[in-house]
Coordinates of C-alpha atoms in Angstrom, one line a residue:
Chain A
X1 CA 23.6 -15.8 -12.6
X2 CA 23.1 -18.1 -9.6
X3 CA 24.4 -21.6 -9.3
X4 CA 22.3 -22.8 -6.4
X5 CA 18.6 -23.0 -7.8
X6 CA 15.3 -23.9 -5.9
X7 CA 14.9 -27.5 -6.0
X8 CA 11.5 -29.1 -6.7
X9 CA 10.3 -28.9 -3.0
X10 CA 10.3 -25.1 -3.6
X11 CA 9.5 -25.0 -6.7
X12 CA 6.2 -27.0 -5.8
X13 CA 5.6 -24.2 -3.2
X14 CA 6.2 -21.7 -5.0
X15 CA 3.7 -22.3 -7.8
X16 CA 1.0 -23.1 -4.9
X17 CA 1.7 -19.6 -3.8
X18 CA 1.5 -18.0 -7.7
X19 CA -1.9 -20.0 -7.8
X20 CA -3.2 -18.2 -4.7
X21 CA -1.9 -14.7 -5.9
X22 CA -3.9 -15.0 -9.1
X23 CA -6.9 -16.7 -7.9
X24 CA -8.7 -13.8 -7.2
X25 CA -7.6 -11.9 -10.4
X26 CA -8.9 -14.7 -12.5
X27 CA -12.2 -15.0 -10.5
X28 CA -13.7 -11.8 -12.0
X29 CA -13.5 -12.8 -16.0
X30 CA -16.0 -15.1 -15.7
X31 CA -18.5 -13.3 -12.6
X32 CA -18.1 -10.5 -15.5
X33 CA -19.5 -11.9 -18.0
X34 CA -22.7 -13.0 -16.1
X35 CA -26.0 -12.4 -17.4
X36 CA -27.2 -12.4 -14.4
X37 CA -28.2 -9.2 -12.2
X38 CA -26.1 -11.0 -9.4
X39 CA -22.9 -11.6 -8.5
X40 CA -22.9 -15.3 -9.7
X41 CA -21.2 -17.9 -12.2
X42 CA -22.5 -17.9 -16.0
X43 CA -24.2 -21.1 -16.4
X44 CA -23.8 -21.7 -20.2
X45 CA -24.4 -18.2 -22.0
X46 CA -22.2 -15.1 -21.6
X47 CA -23.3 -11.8 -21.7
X48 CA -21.6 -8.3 -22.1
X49 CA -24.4 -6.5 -20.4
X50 CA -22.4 -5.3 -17.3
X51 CA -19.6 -3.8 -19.8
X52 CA -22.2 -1.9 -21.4
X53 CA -23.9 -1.0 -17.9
X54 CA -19.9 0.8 -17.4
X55 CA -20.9 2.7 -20.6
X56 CA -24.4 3.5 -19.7
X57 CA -24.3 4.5 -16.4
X58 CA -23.1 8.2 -15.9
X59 CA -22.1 7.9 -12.6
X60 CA -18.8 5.5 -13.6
X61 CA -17.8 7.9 -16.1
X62 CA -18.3 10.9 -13.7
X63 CA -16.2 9.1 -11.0
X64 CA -13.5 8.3 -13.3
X65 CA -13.1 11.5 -14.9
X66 CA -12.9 13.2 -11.0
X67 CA -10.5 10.4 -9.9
X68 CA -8.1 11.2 -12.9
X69 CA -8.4 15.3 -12.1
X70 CA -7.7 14.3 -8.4
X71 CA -4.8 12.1 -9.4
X72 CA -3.4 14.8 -11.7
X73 CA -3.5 17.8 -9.3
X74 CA -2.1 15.4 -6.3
X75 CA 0.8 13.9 -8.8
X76 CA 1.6 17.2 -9.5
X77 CA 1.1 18.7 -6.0
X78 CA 3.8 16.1 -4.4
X79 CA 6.4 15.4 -6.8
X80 CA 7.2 19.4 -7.0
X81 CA 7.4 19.1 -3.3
X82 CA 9.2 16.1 -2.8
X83 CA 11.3 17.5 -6.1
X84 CA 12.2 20.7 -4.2
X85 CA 12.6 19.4 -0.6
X86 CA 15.2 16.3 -2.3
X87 CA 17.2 19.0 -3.7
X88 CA 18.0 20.7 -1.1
X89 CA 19.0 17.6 1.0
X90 CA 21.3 16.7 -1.9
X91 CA 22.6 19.8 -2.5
X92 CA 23.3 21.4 0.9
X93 CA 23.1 18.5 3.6
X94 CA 21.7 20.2 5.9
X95 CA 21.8 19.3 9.6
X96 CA 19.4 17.2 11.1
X97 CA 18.7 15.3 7.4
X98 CA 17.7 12.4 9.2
X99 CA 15.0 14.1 11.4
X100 CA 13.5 15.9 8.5
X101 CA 13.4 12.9 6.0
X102 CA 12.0 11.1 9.1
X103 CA 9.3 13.7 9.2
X104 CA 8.2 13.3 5.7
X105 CA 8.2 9.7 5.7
X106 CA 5.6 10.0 8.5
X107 CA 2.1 9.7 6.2
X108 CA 4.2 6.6 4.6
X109 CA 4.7 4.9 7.8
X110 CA 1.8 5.9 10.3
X111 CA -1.4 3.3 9.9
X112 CA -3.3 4.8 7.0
X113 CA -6.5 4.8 9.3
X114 CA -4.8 7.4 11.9
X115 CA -4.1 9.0 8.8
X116 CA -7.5 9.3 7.7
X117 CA -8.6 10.4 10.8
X118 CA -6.2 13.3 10.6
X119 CA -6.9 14.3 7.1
X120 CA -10.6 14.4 8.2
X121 CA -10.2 16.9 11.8
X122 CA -8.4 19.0 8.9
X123 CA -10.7 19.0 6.5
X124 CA -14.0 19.6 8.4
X125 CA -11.7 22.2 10.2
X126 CA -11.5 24.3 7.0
X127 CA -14.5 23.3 5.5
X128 CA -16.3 26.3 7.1
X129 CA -14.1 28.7 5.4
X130 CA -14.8 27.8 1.8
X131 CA -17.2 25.6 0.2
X132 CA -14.5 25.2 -2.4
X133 CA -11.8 23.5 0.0
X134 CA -12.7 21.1 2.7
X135 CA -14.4 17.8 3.7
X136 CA -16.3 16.7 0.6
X137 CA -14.3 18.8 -2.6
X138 CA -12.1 17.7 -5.2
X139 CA -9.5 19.8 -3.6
X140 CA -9.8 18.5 -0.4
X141 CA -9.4 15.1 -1.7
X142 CA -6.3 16.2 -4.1
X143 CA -4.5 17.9 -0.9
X144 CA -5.0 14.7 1.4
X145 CA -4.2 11.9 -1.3
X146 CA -0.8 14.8 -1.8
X147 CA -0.5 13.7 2.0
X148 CA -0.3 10.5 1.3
X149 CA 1.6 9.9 -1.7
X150 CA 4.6 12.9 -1.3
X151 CA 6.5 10.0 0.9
X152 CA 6.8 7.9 -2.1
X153 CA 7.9 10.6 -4.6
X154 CA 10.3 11.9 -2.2
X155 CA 11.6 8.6 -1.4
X156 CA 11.7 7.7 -5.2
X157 CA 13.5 11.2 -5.9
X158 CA 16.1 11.1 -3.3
X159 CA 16.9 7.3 -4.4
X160 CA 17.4 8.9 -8.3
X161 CA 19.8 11.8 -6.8
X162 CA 21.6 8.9 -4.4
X163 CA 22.9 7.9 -7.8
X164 CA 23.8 10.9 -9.5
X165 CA 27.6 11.6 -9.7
X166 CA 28.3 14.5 -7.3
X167 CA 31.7 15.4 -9.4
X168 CA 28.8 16.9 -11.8
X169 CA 27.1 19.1 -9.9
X170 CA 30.3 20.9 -8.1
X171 CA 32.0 21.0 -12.0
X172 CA 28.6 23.1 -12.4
X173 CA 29.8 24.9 -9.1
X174 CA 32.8 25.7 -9.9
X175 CA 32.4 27.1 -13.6
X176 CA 30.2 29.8 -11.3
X177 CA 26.4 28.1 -12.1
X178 CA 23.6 29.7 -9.6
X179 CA 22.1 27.2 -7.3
X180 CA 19.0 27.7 -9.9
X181 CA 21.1 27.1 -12.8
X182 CA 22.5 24.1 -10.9
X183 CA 19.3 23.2 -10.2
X184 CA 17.1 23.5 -13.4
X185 CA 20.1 22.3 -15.8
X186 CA 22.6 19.8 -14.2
X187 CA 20.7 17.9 -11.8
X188 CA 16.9 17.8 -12.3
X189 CA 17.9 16.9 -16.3
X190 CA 19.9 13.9 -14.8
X191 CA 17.1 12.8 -12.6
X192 CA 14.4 12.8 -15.2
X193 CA 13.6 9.4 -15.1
X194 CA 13.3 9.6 -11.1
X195 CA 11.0 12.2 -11.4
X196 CA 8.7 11.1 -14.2
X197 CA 8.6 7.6 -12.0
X198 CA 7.8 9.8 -8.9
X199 CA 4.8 11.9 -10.8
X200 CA 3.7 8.3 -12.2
X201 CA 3.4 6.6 -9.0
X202 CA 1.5 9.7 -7.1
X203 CA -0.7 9.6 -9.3
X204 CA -1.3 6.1 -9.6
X205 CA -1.4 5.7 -5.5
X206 CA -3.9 8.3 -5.8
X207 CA -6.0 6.7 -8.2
X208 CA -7.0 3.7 -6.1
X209 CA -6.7 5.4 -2.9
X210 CA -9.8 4.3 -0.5
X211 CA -8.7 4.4 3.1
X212 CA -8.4 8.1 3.5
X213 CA -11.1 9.2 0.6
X214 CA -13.8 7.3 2.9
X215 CA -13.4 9.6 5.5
X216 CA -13.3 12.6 3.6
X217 CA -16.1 12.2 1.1
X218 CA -19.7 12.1 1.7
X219 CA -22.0 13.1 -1.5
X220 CA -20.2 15.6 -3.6
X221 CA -16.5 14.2 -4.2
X222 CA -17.1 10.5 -5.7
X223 CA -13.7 9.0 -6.8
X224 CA -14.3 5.8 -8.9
X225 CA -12.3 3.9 -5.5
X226 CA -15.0 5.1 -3.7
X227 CA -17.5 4.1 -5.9
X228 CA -16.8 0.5 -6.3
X229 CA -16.3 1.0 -2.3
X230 CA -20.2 2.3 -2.2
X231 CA -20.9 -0.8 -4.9
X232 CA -19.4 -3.6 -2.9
X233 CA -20.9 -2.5 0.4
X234 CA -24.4 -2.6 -0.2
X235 CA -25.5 -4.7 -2.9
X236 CA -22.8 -6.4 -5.0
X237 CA -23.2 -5.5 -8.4
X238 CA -21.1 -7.2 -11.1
X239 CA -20.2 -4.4 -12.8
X240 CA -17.6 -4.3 -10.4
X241 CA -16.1 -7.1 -12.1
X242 CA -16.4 -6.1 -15.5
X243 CA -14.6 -2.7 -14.0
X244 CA -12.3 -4.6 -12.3
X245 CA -11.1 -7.2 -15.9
X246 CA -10.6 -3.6 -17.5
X247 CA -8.4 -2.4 -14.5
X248 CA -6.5 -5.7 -14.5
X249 CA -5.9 -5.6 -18.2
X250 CA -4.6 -2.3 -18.2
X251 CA -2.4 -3.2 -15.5
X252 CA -0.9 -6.0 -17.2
X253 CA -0.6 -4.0 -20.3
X254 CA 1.4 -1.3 -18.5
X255 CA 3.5 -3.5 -17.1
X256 CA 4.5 -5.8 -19.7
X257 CA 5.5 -2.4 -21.7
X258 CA 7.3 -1.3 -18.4
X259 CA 9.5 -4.3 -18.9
X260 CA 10.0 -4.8 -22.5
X261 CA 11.4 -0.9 -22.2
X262 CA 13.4 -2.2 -19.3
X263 CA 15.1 -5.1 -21.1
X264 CA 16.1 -2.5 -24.1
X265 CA 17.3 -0.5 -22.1
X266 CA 19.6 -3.1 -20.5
X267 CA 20.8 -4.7 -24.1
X268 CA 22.4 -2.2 -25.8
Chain B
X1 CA 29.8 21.5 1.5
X2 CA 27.9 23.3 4.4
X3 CA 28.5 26.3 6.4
X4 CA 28.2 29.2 4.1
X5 CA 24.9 31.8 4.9
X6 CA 23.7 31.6 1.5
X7 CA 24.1 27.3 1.3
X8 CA 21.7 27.3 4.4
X9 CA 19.6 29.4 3.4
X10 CA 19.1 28.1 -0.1
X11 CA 18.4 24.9 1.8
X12 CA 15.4 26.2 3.7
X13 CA 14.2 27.6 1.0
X14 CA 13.9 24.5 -1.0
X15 CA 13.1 22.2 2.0
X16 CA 10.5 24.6 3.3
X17 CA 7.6 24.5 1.1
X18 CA 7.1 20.3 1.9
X19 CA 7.8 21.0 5.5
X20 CA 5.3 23.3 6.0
X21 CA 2.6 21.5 3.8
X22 CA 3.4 18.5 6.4
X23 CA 3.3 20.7 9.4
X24 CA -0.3 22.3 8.8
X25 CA -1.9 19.7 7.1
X26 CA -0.4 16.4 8.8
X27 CA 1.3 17.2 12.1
X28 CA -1.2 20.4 13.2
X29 CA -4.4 18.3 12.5
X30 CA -2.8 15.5 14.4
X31 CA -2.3 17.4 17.6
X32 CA -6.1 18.5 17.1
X33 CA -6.7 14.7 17.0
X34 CA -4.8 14.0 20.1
X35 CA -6.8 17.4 21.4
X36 CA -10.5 15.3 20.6
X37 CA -9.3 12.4 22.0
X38 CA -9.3 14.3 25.5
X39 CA -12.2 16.7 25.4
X40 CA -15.0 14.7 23.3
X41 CA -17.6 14.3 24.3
X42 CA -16.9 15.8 28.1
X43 CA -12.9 16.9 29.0
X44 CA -11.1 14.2 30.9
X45 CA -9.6 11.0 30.5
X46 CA -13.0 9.1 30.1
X47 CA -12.2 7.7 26.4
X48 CA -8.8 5.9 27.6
X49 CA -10.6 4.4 30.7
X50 CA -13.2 3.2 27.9
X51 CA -10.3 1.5 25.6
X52 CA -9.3 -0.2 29.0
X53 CA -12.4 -1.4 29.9
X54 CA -15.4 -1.2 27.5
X55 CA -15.8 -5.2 26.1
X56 CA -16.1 -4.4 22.4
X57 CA -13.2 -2.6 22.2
X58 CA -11.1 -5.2 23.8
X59 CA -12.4 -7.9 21.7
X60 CA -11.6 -6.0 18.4
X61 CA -8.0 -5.3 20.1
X62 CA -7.0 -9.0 20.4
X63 CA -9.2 -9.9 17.3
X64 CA -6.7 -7.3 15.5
X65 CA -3.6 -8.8 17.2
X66 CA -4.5 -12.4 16.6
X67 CA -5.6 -11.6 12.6
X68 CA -2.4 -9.6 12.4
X69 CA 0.2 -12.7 14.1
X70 CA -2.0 -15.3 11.4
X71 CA -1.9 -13.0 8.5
X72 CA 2.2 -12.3 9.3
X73 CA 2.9 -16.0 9.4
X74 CA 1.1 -17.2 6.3
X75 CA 2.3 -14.2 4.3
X76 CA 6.3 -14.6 5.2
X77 CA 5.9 -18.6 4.7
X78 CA 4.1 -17.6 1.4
X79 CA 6.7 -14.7 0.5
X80 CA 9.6 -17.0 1.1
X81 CA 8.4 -19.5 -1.0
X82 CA 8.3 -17.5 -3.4
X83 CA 10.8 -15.6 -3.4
X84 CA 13.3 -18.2 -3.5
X85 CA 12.3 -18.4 -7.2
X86 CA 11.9 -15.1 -8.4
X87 CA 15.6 -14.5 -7.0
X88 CA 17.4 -17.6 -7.4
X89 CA 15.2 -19.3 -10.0
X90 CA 16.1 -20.0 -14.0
X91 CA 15.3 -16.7 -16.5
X92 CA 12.0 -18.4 -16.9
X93 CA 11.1 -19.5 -13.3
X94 CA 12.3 -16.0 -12.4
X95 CA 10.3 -13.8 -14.9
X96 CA 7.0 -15.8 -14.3
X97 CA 8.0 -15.2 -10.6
X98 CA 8.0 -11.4 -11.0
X99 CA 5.1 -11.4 -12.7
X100 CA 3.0 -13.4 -9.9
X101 CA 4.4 -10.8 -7.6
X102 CA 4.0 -7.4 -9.4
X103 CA 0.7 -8.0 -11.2
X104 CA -1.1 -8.4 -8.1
X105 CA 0.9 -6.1 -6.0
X106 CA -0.2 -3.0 -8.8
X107 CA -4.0 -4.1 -8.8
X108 CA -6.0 -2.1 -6.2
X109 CA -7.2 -3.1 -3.0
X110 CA -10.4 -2.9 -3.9
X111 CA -10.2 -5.1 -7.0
X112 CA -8.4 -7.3 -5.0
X113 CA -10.6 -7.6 -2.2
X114 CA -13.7 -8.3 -5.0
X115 CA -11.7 -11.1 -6.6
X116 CA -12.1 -12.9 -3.5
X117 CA -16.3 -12.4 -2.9
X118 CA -16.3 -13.5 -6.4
X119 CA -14.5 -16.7 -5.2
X120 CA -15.6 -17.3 -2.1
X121 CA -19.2 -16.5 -1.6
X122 CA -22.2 -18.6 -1.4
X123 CA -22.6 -18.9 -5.2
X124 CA -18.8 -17.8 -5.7
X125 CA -16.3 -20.1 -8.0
X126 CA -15.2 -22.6 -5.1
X127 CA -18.3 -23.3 -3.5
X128 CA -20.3 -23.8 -7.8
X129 CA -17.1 -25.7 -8.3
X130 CA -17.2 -28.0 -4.8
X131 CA -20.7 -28.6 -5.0
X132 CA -21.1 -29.4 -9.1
X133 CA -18.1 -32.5 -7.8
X134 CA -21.2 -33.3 -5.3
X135 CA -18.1 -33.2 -2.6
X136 CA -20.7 -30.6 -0.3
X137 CA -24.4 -30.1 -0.7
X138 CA -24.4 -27.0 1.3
X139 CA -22.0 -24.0 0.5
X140 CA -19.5 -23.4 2.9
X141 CA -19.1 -19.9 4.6
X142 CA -15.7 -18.6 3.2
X143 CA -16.6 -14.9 3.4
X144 CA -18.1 -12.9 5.9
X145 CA -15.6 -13.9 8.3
X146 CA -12.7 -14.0 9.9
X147 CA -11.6 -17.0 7.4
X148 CA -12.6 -14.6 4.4
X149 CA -10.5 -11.4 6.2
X150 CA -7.1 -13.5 6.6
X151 CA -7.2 -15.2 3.4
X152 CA -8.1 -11.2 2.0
X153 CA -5.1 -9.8 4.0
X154 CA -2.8 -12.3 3.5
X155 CA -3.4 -12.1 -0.3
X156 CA -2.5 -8.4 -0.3
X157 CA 0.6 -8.4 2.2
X158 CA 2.4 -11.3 0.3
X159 CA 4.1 -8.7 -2.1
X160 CA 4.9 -6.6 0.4
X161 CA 6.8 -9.1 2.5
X162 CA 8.4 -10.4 -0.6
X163 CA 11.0 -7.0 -1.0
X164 CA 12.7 -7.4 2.4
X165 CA 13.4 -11.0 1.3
X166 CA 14.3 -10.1 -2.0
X167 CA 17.2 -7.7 -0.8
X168 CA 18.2 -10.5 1.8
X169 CA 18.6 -13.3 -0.5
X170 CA 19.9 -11.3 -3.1
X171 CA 22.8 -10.1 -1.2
X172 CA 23.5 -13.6 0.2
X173 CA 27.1 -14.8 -1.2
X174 CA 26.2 -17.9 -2.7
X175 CA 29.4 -19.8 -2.5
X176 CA 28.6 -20.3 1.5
X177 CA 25.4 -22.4 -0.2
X178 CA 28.1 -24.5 -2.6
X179 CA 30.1 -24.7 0.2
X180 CA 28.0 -26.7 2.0
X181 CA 26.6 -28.8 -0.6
X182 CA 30.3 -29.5 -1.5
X183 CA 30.9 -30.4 1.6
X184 CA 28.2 -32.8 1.8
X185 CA 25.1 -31.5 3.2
X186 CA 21.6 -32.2 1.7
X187 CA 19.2 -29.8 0.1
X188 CA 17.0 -29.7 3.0
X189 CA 20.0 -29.1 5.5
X190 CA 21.6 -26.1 3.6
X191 CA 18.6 -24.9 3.6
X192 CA 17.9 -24.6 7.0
X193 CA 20.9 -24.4 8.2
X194 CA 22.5 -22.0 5.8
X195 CA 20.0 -20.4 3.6
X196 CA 17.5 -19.5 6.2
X197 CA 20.0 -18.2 8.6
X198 CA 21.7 -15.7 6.9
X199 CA 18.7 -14.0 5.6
X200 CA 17.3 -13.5 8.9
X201 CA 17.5 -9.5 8.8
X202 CA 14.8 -9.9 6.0
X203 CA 12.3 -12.3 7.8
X204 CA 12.3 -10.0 10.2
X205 CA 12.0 -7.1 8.1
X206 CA 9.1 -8.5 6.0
X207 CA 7.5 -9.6 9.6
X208 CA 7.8 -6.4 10.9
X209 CA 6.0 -4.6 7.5
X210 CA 3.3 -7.0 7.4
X211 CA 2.3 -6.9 11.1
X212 CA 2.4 -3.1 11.5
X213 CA 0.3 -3.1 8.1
X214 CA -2.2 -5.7 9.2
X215 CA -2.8 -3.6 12.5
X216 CA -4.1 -0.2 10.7
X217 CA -5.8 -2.6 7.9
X218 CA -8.9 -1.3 7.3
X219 CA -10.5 -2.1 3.1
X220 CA -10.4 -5.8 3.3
X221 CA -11.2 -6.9 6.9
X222 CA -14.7 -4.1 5.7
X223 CA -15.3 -6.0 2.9
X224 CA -14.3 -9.5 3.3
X225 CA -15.6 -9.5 7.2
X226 CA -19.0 -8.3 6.3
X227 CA -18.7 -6.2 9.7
X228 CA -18.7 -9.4 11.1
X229 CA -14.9 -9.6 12.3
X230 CA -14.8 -5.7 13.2
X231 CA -10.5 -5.2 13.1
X232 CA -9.3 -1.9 15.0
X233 CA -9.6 0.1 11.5
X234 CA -13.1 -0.5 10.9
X235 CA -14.4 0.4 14.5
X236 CA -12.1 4.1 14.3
X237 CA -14.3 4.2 11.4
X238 CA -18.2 2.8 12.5
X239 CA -16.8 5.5 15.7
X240 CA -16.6 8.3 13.7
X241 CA -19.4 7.8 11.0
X242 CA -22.0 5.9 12.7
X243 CA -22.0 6.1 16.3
X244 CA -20.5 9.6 15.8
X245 CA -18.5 9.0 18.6
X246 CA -15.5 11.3 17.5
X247 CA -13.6 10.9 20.8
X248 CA -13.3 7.2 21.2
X249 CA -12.3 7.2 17.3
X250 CA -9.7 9.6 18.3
X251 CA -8.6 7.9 21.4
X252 CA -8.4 4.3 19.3
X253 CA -6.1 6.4 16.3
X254 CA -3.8 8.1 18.9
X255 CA -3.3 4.3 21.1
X256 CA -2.8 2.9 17.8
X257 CA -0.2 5.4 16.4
X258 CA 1.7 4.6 20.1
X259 CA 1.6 1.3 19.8
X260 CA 3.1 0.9 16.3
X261 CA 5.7 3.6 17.3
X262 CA 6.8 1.5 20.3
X263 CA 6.9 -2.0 18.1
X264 CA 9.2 -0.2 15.8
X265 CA 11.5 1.6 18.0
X266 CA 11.5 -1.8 19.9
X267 CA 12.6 -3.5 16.4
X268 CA 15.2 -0.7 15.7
X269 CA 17.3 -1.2 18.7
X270 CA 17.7 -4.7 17.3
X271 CA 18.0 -4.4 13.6
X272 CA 19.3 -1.3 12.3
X273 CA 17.1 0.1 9.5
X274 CA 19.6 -0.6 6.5
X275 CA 19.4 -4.0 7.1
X276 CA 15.7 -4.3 6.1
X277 CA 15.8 -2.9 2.8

């Protein structure tokens, strides 16, 4: 528990800096609840209309439902990767370590743009193979978002195993287990909560992931980042906002559970 | 540990499938990036003699440096600030600390970047609110500009200059801070004398993320600068979709992947990498 606390200087600073990180959250309940066709203020009467334009509009629901396949199959995609390529740092420590964790980290680290640009020589490169794989697919999109987000699940996963007891693993070793048996029933057990975390936060970065989907979708492959994107570019439409209250609820929701499971776990 | 055939070979088997999933569809397409960046639209060096001397592209090189020093200063004054609460704060000052951090720091870019046209346009929340006090009779441009892009970027980058902070301050031993009030010094003093010292390694780790992020920006510098104040992001972009000028894109991605490469080699020789996190 610390003994030296901020002093009312800070303190004042602080809360002008809270202010100014919830500004903008705030701002969309009431553009939301606009009557109006335009982005603008209610001026005395509410309406609902641009919650029931989410509803009535097929092309939300369409995007949302791709997003979540994307997300799923790119969650799933990196955190096996980043799952096996973790375990056999940890396990073996191998030469060079270093290098290759460097090497991964790469997509995490490199300016997402330059990213994008990459993901999209690759994916018009294929494209003429398959129409199935390739600039403008669902897969295409799940593979480059798996780009992006196996940094963080590897990252996440090799943080989980950093704090696994090793005296575990070689008692394993020594009894005679397999490296599979090692594998599958004394570590990855251990690190389940890393891993869940991993899967959670692929998918999630995948989810809201613009930068790169921009440049690899045209017509066909319409995540719901992508269509807010087309939504706030040309004319603003303020069912944006009432999409954005619903994202921002569910947010706090998650993450308000996130830390009353924390603090139980921390109690007992 | 290592050694044994069958150890190194179990480890390339379970490090392989990730490396080669980077290699052919991250460091391969690169290279063919680099490749474009040479021989589109004719072979030849003739898209890095543009970067050095076409006039747009210079303009949106220094426009990117200069948003990117702005947005770094505001956002480490504004992540200090606040970060002096969340780690040193009471239970309460510290939980609604965490909360002003992570809730916005989970919310899309998007979402984020729409919160503030909702404020700041013509008929947004600040300009009804400034002009229904009668204190302006004509709303003020806040959006659509290079005002709109900082205040966008700095709103996002906050959080992330917070962690480095975080670890700093966290792992500061606070009986150096008693010390010196003990001994006499004022609030004010220890602060900046003491407390801002010693958790140098994570201003300069959360000056060092937030630049290098600000420099590859690209979602809210589109939407908040109404292609108005172009950053380097958004021209790779209008170069490969609208011009299509594929080289010059190229050429733009592979200077800026040097660039940031060289500011953070330059930063490691200083600071080793543990230090920041």
């Amino acid at each position: 528990m610390p003994t030296y606390r901020p002093g009312p200087v800070s303190l004042a600073l602080a809360v002008l800096v809270a202010l100014f990180l919830l500004m903008p959250l705030l701002a969309v309940i009431p553009v939301s609840l606009t009557p109006s066709r335009m982005l603008t203020m209610p001026t005395g009467e509410l309406s609902l209309r641009h919650y029931h334009s989410l509803i009535e509009d097929p092309r939300w629901l369409e995007s949302i439902l791709l997003s979540i396949r994307i997300g799923v199959v790119s969650s799933a995609l990196s955190t096996v990767l980043a799952l096996t390529f973790s375990l056999g740092v940890w396990m073996f420590q191998p030469r060079f370590t270093a290098a290759l964790v460097g090497f991964v980290l790469l997509p995490m680290v490199v300016p997402p743009v330059v990213s994008a640009v990459t993901l999209y020589f690759l994916l018009t490169s294929v494209s003429g193979l398959t129409s199935f794989f390739g600039y403008d697919t669902w897969l295409g999109v799940a593979m480059a978002h798996s780009v992006m987000t196996v940094p963080f699940a590897t990252v996440l996963i090799l943080v989980s195993l950093s704090q696994l007891d090793r005296r575990i693993d070689l008692a394993a070793r020594g009894l005679g287990a397999s490296v599979w048996e090692r594998a599958t029933r004394v570590i990855i057990p251990n690190i389940k909560f890393g891993i869940v975390t991993a899967a959670l936060l692929s998918f999630v970065l995948s989810w809201e992931e613009i930068g790169v989907t921009l440049f690899i979708t045209s017509v066909n492959a319409i995540t719901l980042p992508r269509l807010m994107w087309m939504g706030l570019r040309d004319n603003i439409d303020p069912a944006i906002a009432a999409l954005s209250v619903i994202l921002i609820v569910i947010t706090v929701l998650v993450l308000a559970v996130r830390s009353v499971i924390a603090r139980q776990k921390a109690s007992p | 540990m290592r050694g044994t055939l069958s150890d190194r070979m179990g480890a390339a088997l379970l490090m392989a499938p990730l490396l080669l999933f980077l290699v052919l569809a991250y460091a391969w397409p690169f290279l063919g990036v680099v490749k474009w960046s040479f021989t589109l639209p004719t072979p030849g060096l003739g898209q890095y003699h543009a970067l050095l001397t076409d006039d747009l592209v210079q303009s949106v090189f220094i426009r990117t440096l200069r948003i990117a020093a702005i947005v770094t200063l505001i956002s480490v004054t504004a992540a200090y600030a606040i970060t002096v609460v969340w780690v040193r704060g009471s239970p309460l000052q510290r939980v609604l600390a965490e909360f002003c951090i992570l809730v916005p720091f989970w919310i899309s870019v998007l979402t984020r970047a729409f919160g503030w046209v909702a404020l700041l346009s013509n008929r947004g929340l600040i300009n009804t609110w400034l002009q229904s006090i009668g204190f302006i009779s004509e709303p003020l441009t806040l959006v659509r500009n290079e005002f709109g892009v900082i205040v966008g970027m700095s709103h996002f980058l906050i959080p992330f200059a917070v962690f480095p902070l975080a670890s700093a301050m966290r792992s500061l031993d606070e009986r150096v801070l008693l010390a010196a009030r003990g001994l006499g010094s004022s609030r004010m003093r220890t602060f900046w004398t003491v407390f801002v010292p010693m958790t140098r390694s994570g201003i300069i780790g959360s000056a060092m993320i937030t630049f290098v992020f600000s420099l590859g920006f690209f979602v809210t510098p589109a939407i908040l600068g109404g292609g108005r104040s172009v950053m380097i992001a958004e021209l790779i972009y209008l170069r490969i979709f609208q011009s299509p000028d594929w080289g010059l894109g190229a050429a733009i991605s592979v200077v800026l992947v040097v660039f940031v490469g060289a500011l953070m080699a330059l930063l490691f020789r200083y600071v080793k990498p543990k230090q920041l996190v």
